[in-house]
GROMACS .gro file of C-alpha atoms in nm:
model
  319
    1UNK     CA    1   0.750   1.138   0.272
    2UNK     CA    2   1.075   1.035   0.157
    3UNK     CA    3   1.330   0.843   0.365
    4UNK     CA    4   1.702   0.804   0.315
    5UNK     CA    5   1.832   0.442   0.274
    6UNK     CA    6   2.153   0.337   0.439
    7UNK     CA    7   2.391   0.104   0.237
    8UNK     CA    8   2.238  -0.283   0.329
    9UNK     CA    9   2.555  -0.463   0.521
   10UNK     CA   10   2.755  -0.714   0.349
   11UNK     CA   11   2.611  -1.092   0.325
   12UNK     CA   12   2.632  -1.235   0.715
   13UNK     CA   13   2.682  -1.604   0.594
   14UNK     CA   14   2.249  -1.693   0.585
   15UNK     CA   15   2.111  -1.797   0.318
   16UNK     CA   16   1.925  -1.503   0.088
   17UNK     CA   17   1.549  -1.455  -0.006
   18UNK     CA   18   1.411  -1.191  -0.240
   19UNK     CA   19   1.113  -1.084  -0.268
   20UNK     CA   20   1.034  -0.880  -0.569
   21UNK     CA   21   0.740  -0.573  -0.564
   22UNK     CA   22   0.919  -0.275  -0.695
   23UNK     CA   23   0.595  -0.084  -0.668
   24UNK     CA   24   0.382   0.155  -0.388
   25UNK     CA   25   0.273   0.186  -0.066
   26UNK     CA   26   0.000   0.044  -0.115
   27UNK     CA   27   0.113  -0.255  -0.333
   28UNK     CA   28   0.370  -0.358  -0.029
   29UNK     CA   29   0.070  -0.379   0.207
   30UNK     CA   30  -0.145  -0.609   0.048
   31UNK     CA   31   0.190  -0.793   0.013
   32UNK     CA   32   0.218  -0.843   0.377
   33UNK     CA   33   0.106  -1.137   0.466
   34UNK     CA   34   0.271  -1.350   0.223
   35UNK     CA   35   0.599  -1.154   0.363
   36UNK     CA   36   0.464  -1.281   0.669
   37UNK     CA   37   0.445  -1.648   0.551
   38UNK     CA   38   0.785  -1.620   0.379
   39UNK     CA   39   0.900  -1.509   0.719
   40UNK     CA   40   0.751  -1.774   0.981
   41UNK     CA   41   0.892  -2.049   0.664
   42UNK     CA   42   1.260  -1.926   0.636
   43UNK     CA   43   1.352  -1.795   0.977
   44UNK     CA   44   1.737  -1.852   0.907
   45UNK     CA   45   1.751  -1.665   0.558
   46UNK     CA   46   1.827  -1.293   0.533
   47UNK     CA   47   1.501  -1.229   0.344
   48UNK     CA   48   1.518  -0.897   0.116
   49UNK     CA   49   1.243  -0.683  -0.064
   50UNK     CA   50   1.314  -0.530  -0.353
   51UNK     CA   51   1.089  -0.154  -0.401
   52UNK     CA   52   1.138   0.153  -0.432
   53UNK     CA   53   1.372   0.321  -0.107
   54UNK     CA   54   1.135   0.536   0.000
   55UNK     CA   55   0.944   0.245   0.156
   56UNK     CA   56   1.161   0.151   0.346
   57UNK     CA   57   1.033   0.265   0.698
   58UNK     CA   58   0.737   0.059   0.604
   59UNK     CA   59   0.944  -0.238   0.525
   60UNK     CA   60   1.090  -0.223   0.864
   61UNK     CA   61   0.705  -0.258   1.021
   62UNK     CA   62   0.615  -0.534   0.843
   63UNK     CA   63   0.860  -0.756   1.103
   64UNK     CA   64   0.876  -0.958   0.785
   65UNK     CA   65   1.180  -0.851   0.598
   66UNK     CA   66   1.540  -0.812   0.708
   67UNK     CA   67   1.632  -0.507   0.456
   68UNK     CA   68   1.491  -0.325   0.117
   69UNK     CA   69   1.718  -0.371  -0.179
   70UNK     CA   70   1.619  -0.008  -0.357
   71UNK     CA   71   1.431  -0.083  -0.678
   72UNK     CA   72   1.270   0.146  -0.904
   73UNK     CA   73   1.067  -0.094  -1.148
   74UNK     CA   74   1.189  -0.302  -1.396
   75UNK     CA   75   1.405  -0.099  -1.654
   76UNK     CA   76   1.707  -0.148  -1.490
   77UNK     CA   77   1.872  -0.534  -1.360
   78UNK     CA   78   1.885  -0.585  -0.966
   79UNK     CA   79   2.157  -0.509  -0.813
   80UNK     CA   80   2.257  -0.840  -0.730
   81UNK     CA   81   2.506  -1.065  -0.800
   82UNK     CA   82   2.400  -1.376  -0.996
   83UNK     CA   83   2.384  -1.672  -0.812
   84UNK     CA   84   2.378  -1.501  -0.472
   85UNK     CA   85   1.946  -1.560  -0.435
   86UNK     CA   86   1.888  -1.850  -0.236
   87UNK     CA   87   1.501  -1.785  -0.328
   88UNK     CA   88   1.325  -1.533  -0.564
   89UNK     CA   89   0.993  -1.514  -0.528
   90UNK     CA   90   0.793  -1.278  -0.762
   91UNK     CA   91   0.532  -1.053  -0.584
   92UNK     CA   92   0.549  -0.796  -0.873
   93UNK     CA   93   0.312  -0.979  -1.129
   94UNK     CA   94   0.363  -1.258  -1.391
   95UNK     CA   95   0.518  -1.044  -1.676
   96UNK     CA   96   0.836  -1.073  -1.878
   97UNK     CA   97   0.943  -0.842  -1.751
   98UNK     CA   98   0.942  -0.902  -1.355
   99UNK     CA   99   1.075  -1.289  -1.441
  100UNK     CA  100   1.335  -1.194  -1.651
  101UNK     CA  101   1.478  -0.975  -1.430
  102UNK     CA  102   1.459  -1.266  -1.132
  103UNK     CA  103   1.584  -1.495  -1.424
  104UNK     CA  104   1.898  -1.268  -1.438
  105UNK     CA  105   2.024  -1.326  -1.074
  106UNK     CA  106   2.009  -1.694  -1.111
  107UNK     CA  107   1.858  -1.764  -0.843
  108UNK     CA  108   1.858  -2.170  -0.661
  109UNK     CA  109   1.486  -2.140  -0.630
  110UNK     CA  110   1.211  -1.962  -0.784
  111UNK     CA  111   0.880  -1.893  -0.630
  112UNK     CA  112   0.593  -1.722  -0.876
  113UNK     CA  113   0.325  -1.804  -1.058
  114UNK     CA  114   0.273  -2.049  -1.369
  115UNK     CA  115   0.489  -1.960  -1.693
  116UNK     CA  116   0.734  -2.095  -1.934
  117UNK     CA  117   0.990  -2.213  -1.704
  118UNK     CA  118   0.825  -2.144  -1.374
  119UNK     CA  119   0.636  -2.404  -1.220
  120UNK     CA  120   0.355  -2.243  -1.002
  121UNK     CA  121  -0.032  -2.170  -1.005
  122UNK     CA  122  -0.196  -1.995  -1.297
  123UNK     CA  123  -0.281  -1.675  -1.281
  124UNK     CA  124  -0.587  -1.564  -1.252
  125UNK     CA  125  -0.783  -1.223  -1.310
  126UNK     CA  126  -1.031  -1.073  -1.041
  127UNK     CA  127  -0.894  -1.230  -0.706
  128UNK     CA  128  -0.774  -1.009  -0.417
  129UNK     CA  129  -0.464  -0.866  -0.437
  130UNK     CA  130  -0.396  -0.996  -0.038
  131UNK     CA  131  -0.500  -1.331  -0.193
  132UNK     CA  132  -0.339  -1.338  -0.462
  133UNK     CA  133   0.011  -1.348  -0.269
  134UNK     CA  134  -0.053  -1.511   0.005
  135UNK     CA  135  -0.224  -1.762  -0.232
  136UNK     CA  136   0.087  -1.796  -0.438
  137UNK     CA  137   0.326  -1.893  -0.163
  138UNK     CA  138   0.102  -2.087   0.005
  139UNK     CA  139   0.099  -2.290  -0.318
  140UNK     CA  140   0.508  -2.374  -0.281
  141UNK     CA  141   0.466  -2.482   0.025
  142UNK     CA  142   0.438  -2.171   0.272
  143UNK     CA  143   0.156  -2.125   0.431
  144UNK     CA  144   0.022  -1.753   0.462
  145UNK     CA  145  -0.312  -1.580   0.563
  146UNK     CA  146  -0.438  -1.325   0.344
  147UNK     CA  147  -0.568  -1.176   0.663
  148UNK     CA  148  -0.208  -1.169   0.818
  149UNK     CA  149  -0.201  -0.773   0.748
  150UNK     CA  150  -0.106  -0.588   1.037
  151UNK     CA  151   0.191  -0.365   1.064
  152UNK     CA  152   0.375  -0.303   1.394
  153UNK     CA  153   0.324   0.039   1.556
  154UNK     CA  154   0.594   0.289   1.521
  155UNK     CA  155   0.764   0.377   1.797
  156UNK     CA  156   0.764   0.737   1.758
  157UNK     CA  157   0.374   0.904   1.876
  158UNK     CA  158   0.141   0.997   1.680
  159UNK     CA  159   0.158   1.378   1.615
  160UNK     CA  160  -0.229   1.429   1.696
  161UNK     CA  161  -0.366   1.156   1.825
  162UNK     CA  162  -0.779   1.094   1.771
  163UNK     CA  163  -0.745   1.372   1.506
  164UNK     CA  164  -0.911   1.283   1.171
  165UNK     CA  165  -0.681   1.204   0.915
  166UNK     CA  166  -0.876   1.365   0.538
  167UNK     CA  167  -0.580   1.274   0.290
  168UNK     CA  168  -0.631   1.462  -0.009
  169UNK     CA  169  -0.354   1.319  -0.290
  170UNK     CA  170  -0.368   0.969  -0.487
  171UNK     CA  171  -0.048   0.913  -0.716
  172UNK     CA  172  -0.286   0.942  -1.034
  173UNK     CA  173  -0.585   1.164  -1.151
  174UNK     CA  174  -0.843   0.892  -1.186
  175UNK     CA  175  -0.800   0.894  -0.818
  176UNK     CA  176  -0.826   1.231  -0.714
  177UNK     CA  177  -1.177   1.377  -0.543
  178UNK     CA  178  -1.253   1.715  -0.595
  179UNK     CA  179  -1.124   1.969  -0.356
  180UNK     CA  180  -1.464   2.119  -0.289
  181UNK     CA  181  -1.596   1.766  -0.168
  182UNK     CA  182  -1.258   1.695   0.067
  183UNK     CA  183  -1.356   2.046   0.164
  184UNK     CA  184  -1.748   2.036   0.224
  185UNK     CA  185  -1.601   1.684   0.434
  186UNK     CA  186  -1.351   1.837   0.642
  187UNK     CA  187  -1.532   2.112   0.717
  188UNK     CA  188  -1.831   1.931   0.861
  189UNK     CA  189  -1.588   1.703   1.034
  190UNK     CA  190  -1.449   2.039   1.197
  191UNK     CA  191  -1.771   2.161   1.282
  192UNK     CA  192  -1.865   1.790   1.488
  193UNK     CA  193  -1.554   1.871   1.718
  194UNK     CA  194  -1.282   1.656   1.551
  195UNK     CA  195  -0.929   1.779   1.467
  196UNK     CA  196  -0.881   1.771   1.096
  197UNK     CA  197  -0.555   1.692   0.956
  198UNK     CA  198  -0.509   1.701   0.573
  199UNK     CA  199  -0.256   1.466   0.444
  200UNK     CA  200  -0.073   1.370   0.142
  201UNK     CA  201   0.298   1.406  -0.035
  202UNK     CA  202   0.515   1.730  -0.080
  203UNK     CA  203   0.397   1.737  -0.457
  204UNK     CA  204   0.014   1.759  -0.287
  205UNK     CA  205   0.069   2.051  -0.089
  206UNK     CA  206  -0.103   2.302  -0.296
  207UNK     CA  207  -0.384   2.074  -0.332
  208UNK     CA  208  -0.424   2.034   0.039
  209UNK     CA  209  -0.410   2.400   0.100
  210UNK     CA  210  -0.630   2.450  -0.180
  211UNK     CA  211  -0.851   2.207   0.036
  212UNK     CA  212  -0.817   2.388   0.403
  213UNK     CA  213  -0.906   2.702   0.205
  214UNK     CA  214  -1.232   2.597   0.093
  215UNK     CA  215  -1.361   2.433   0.441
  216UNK     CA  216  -1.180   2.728   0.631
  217UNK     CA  217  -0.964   2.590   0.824
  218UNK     CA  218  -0.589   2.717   0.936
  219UNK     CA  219  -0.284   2.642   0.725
  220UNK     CA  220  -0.160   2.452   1.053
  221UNK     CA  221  -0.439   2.168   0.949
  222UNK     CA  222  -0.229   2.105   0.629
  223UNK     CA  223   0.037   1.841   0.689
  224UNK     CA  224   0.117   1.718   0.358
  225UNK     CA  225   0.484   1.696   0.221
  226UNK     CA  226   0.547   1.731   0.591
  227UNK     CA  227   0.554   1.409   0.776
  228UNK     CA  228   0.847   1.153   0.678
  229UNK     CA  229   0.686   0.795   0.638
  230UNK     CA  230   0.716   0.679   0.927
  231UNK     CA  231   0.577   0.936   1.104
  232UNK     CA  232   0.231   0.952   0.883
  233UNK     CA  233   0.196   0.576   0.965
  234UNK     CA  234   0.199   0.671   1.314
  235UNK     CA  235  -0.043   0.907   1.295
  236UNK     CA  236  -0.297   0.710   1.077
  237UNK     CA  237  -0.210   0.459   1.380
  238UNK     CA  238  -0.386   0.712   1.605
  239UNK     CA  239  -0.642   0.821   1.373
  240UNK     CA  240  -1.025   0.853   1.482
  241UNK     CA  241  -1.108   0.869   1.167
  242UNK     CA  242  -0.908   0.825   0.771
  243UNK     CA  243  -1.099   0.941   0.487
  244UNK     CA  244  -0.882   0.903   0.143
  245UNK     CA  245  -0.935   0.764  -0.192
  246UNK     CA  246  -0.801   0.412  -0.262
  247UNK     CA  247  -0.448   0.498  -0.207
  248UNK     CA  248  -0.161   0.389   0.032
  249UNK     CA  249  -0.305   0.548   0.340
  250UNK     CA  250  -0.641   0.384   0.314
  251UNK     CA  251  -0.396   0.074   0.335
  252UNK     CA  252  -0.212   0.201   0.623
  253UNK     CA  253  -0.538   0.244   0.772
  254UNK     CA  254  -0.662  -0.125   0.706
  255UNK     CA  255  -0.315  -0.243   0.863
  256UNK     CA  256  -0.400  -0.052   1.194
  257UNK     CA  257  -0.750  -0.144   1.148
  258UNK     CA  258  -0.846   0.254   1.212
  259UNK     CA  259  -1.217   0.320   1.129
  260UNK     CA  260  -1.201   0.427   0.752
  261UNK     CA  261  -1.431   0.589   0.420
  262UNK     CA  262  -1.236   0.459   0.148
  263UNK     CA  263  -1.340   0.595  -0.221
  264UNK     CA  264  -1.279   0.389  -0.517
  265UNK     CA  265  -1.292   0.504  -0.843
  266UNK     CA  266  -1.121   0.300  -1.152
  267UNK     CA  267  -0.973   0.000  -0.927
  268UNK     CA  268  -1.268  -0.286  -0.851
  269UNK     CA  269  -1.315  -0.326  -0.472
  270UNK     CA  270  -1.315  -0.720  -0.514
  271UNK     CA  271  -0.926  -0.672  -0.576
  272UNK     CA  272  -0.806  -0.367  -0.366
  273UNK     CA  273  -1.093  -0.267  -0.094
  274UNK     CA  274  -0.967  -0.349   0.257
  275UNK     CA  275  -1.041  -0.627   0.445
  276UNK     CA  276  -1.324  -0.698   0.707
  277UNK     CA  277  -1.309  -0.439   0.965
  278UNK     CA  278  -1.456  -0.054   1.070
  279UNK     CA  279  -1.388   0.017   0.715
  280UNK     CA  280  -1.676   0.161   0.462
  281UNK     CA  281  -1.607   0.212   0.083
  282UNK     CA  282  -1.810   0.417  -0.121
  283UNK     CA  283  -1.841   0.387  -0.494
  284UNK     CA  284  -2.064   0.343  -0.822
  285UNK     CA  285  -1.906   0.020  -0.997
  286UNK     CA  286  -2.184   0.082  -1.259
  287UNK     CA  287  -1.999   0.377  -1.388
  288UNK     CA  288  -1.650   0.284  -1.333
  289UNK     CA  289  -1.447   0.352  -1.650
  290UNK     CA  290  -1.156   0.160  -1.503
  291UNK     CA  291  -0.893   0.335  -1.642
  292UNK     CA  292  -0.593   0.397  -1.314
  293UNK     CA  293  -0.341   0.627  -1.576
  294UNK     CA  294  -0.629   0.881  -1.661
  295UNK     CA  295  -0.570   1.219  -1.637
  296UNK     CA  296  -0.929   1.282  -1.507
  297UNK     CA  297  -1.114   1.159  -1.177
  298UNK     CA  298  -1.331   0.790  -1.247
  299UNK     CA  299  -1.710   0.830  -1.276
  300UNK     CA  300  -1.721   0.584  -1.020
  301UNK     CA  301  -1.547   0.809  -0.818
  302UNK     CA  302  -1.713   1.114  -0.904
  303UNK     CA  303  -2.050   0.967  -0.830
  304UNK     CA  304  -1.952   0.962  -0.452
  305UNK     CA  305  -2.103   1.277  -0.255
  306UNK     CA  306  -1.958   1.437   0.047
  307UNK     CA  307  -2.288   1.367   0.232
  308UNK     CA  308  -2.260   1.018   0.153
  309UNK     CA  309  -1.877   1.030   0.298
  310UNK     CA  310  -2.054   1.141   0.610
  311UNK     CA  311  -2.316   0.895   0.645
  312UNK     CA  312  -2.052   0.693   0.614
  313UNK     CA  313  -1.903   0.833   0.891
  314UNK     CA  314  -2.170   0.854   1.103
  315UNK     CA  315  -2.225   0.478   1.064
  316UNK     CA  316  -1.875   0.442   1.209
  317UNK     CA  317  -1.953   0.680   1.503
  318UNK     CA  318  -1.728   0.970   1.441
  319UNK     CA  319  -1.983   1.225   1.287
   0.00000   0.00000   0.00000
């Protein structure tokens, strides 16, 4: 799902806003509305979001942001000249590291949270991610609401639309199902009538084949490592149906408000699970370990069954 970032154009004379979140997909959507706010409360700046490029079809859907400034975390300094930030405003935490690096571009103005030599609210453990930033600007004076999440429709079709979108991949093994469960799901989801796409990244191909194998379906069912960005987001646009772990498609599918199983496993729901809608999450916070960087899948995780992914389903009408 990678997409190839043109050189941004030269500075056009407005005033400049960055907004630093050099994380994932799913990261930059629970980001959105305070992109929104920052938006609607600085219509003449050229506001920029520093991430990682790959995002950057996503960027453009937010209607939020004027360009992505390609950032790959924090080791290296932004590519920006000091003194050219009108605003920085720190969506990427309340580290050393992410104000240090906003610290280096000198900007005029500094938006983040409470910290020697920011002014700003204190941070504070447990809240919602969508609140958290959309909580933070509203603080300086820019009103957002954390409920300010959708993205605009690509313009390009979906490339199966109603089909059931079953995405397999999550960018760490505390997040990954087993195969035999996405299997035992898609299969049954087959077998009700619905077209059942597998999804995920190039790297996740074997796993999604792995996955068609074991329900029987055709290799045609696997799309993973084939859809650029833009074009997945379109498709979960169109979905019936998204069934994924808590990863940046269950997030796509909360900003397109598709019906959706979500499965958590080390990340608490009261930070990261989506926001009212036709969206179910299953999980066992009693056995959560909690632990994102693990090599092996939650307990909380593991303790969700495929027939409770299709009761879920059921409840939303699509089984």
């Amino acid at each position: 799902m990678a997409s190839n970032v043109s050189a941004p154009p030269p500075p056009d004379g407005r005033p400049e806003l960055l907004a630093l979140r050099a994380l994932k997909l799913g990261d930059l959507l629970v980001a959105v509305p305070a992109l929104r706010g920052l938006r609607r409360a600085f219509p003449g700046h050229r506001i920029r979001y520093a991430a990682q490029a790959w995002l950057a079809p996503i960027v453009a859907l937010t209607d939020a942001v004027d360009e992505l400034l390609p950032t790959h975390g924090l080791d290296d300094p932004l590519d920006l000249a000091p003194g050219s930030i009108d605003i920085a405003v720190n969506l990427h935490g309340n580290g050393p590291e992410s104000r240090g690096r906003l610290e280096e571009i000198v900007p005029a103005r500094r938006m983040g949270h409470r910290s020697p030599g920011w002014d700003g609210p204190a941070w504070q453990d447990g809240v919602h991610e969508r609140h958290r930033w959309a909580d933070l600007v509203s603080w300086h004076g820019v009103p957002a609401d954390p409920l300010d999440l959708r993205l605009r429709v690509p313009d390009e079709e979906s490339p199966a639309p109603g089909a059931v979108v079953v995405h397999v991949g999550a960018a760490y093994g505390s997040r990954l199902w087993p195969v035999d469960r996405f299997a035992a799901v898609s299969k049954a989801l087959t077998g009700a009538g619905h077209k059942v796409l597998l999804t995920g990244s190039a790297g996740e191909r074997a796993r999604a084949l792995a996955v068609a194998e074991a329900a029987g379906l055709p290799e045609r069912a696997v799309v993973a490592g084939e859809l650029p960005l833009e074009r997945f987001a379109a498709l979960v646009a169109g979905a019936r149906l998204v069934v994924s772990a808590d990863t940046g498609a269950a997030h796509l599918a909360s900003a397109y408000a598709r019906p959706s199983v979500v499965l958590f496993g080390p990340a608490p729901v009261e930070e990261w699970g989506p926001p009212p809608g036709p969206h179910i999450v299953l999980t066992d916070a009693s056995k959560r370990v909690g632990e994102t960087f693990a090599t092996d899948p939650d307990p909380a995780l593991l303790a969700v069954t495929p027939d409770a992914v299709l009761a879920a389903a059921s409840r939303l009408g699509v089984y």
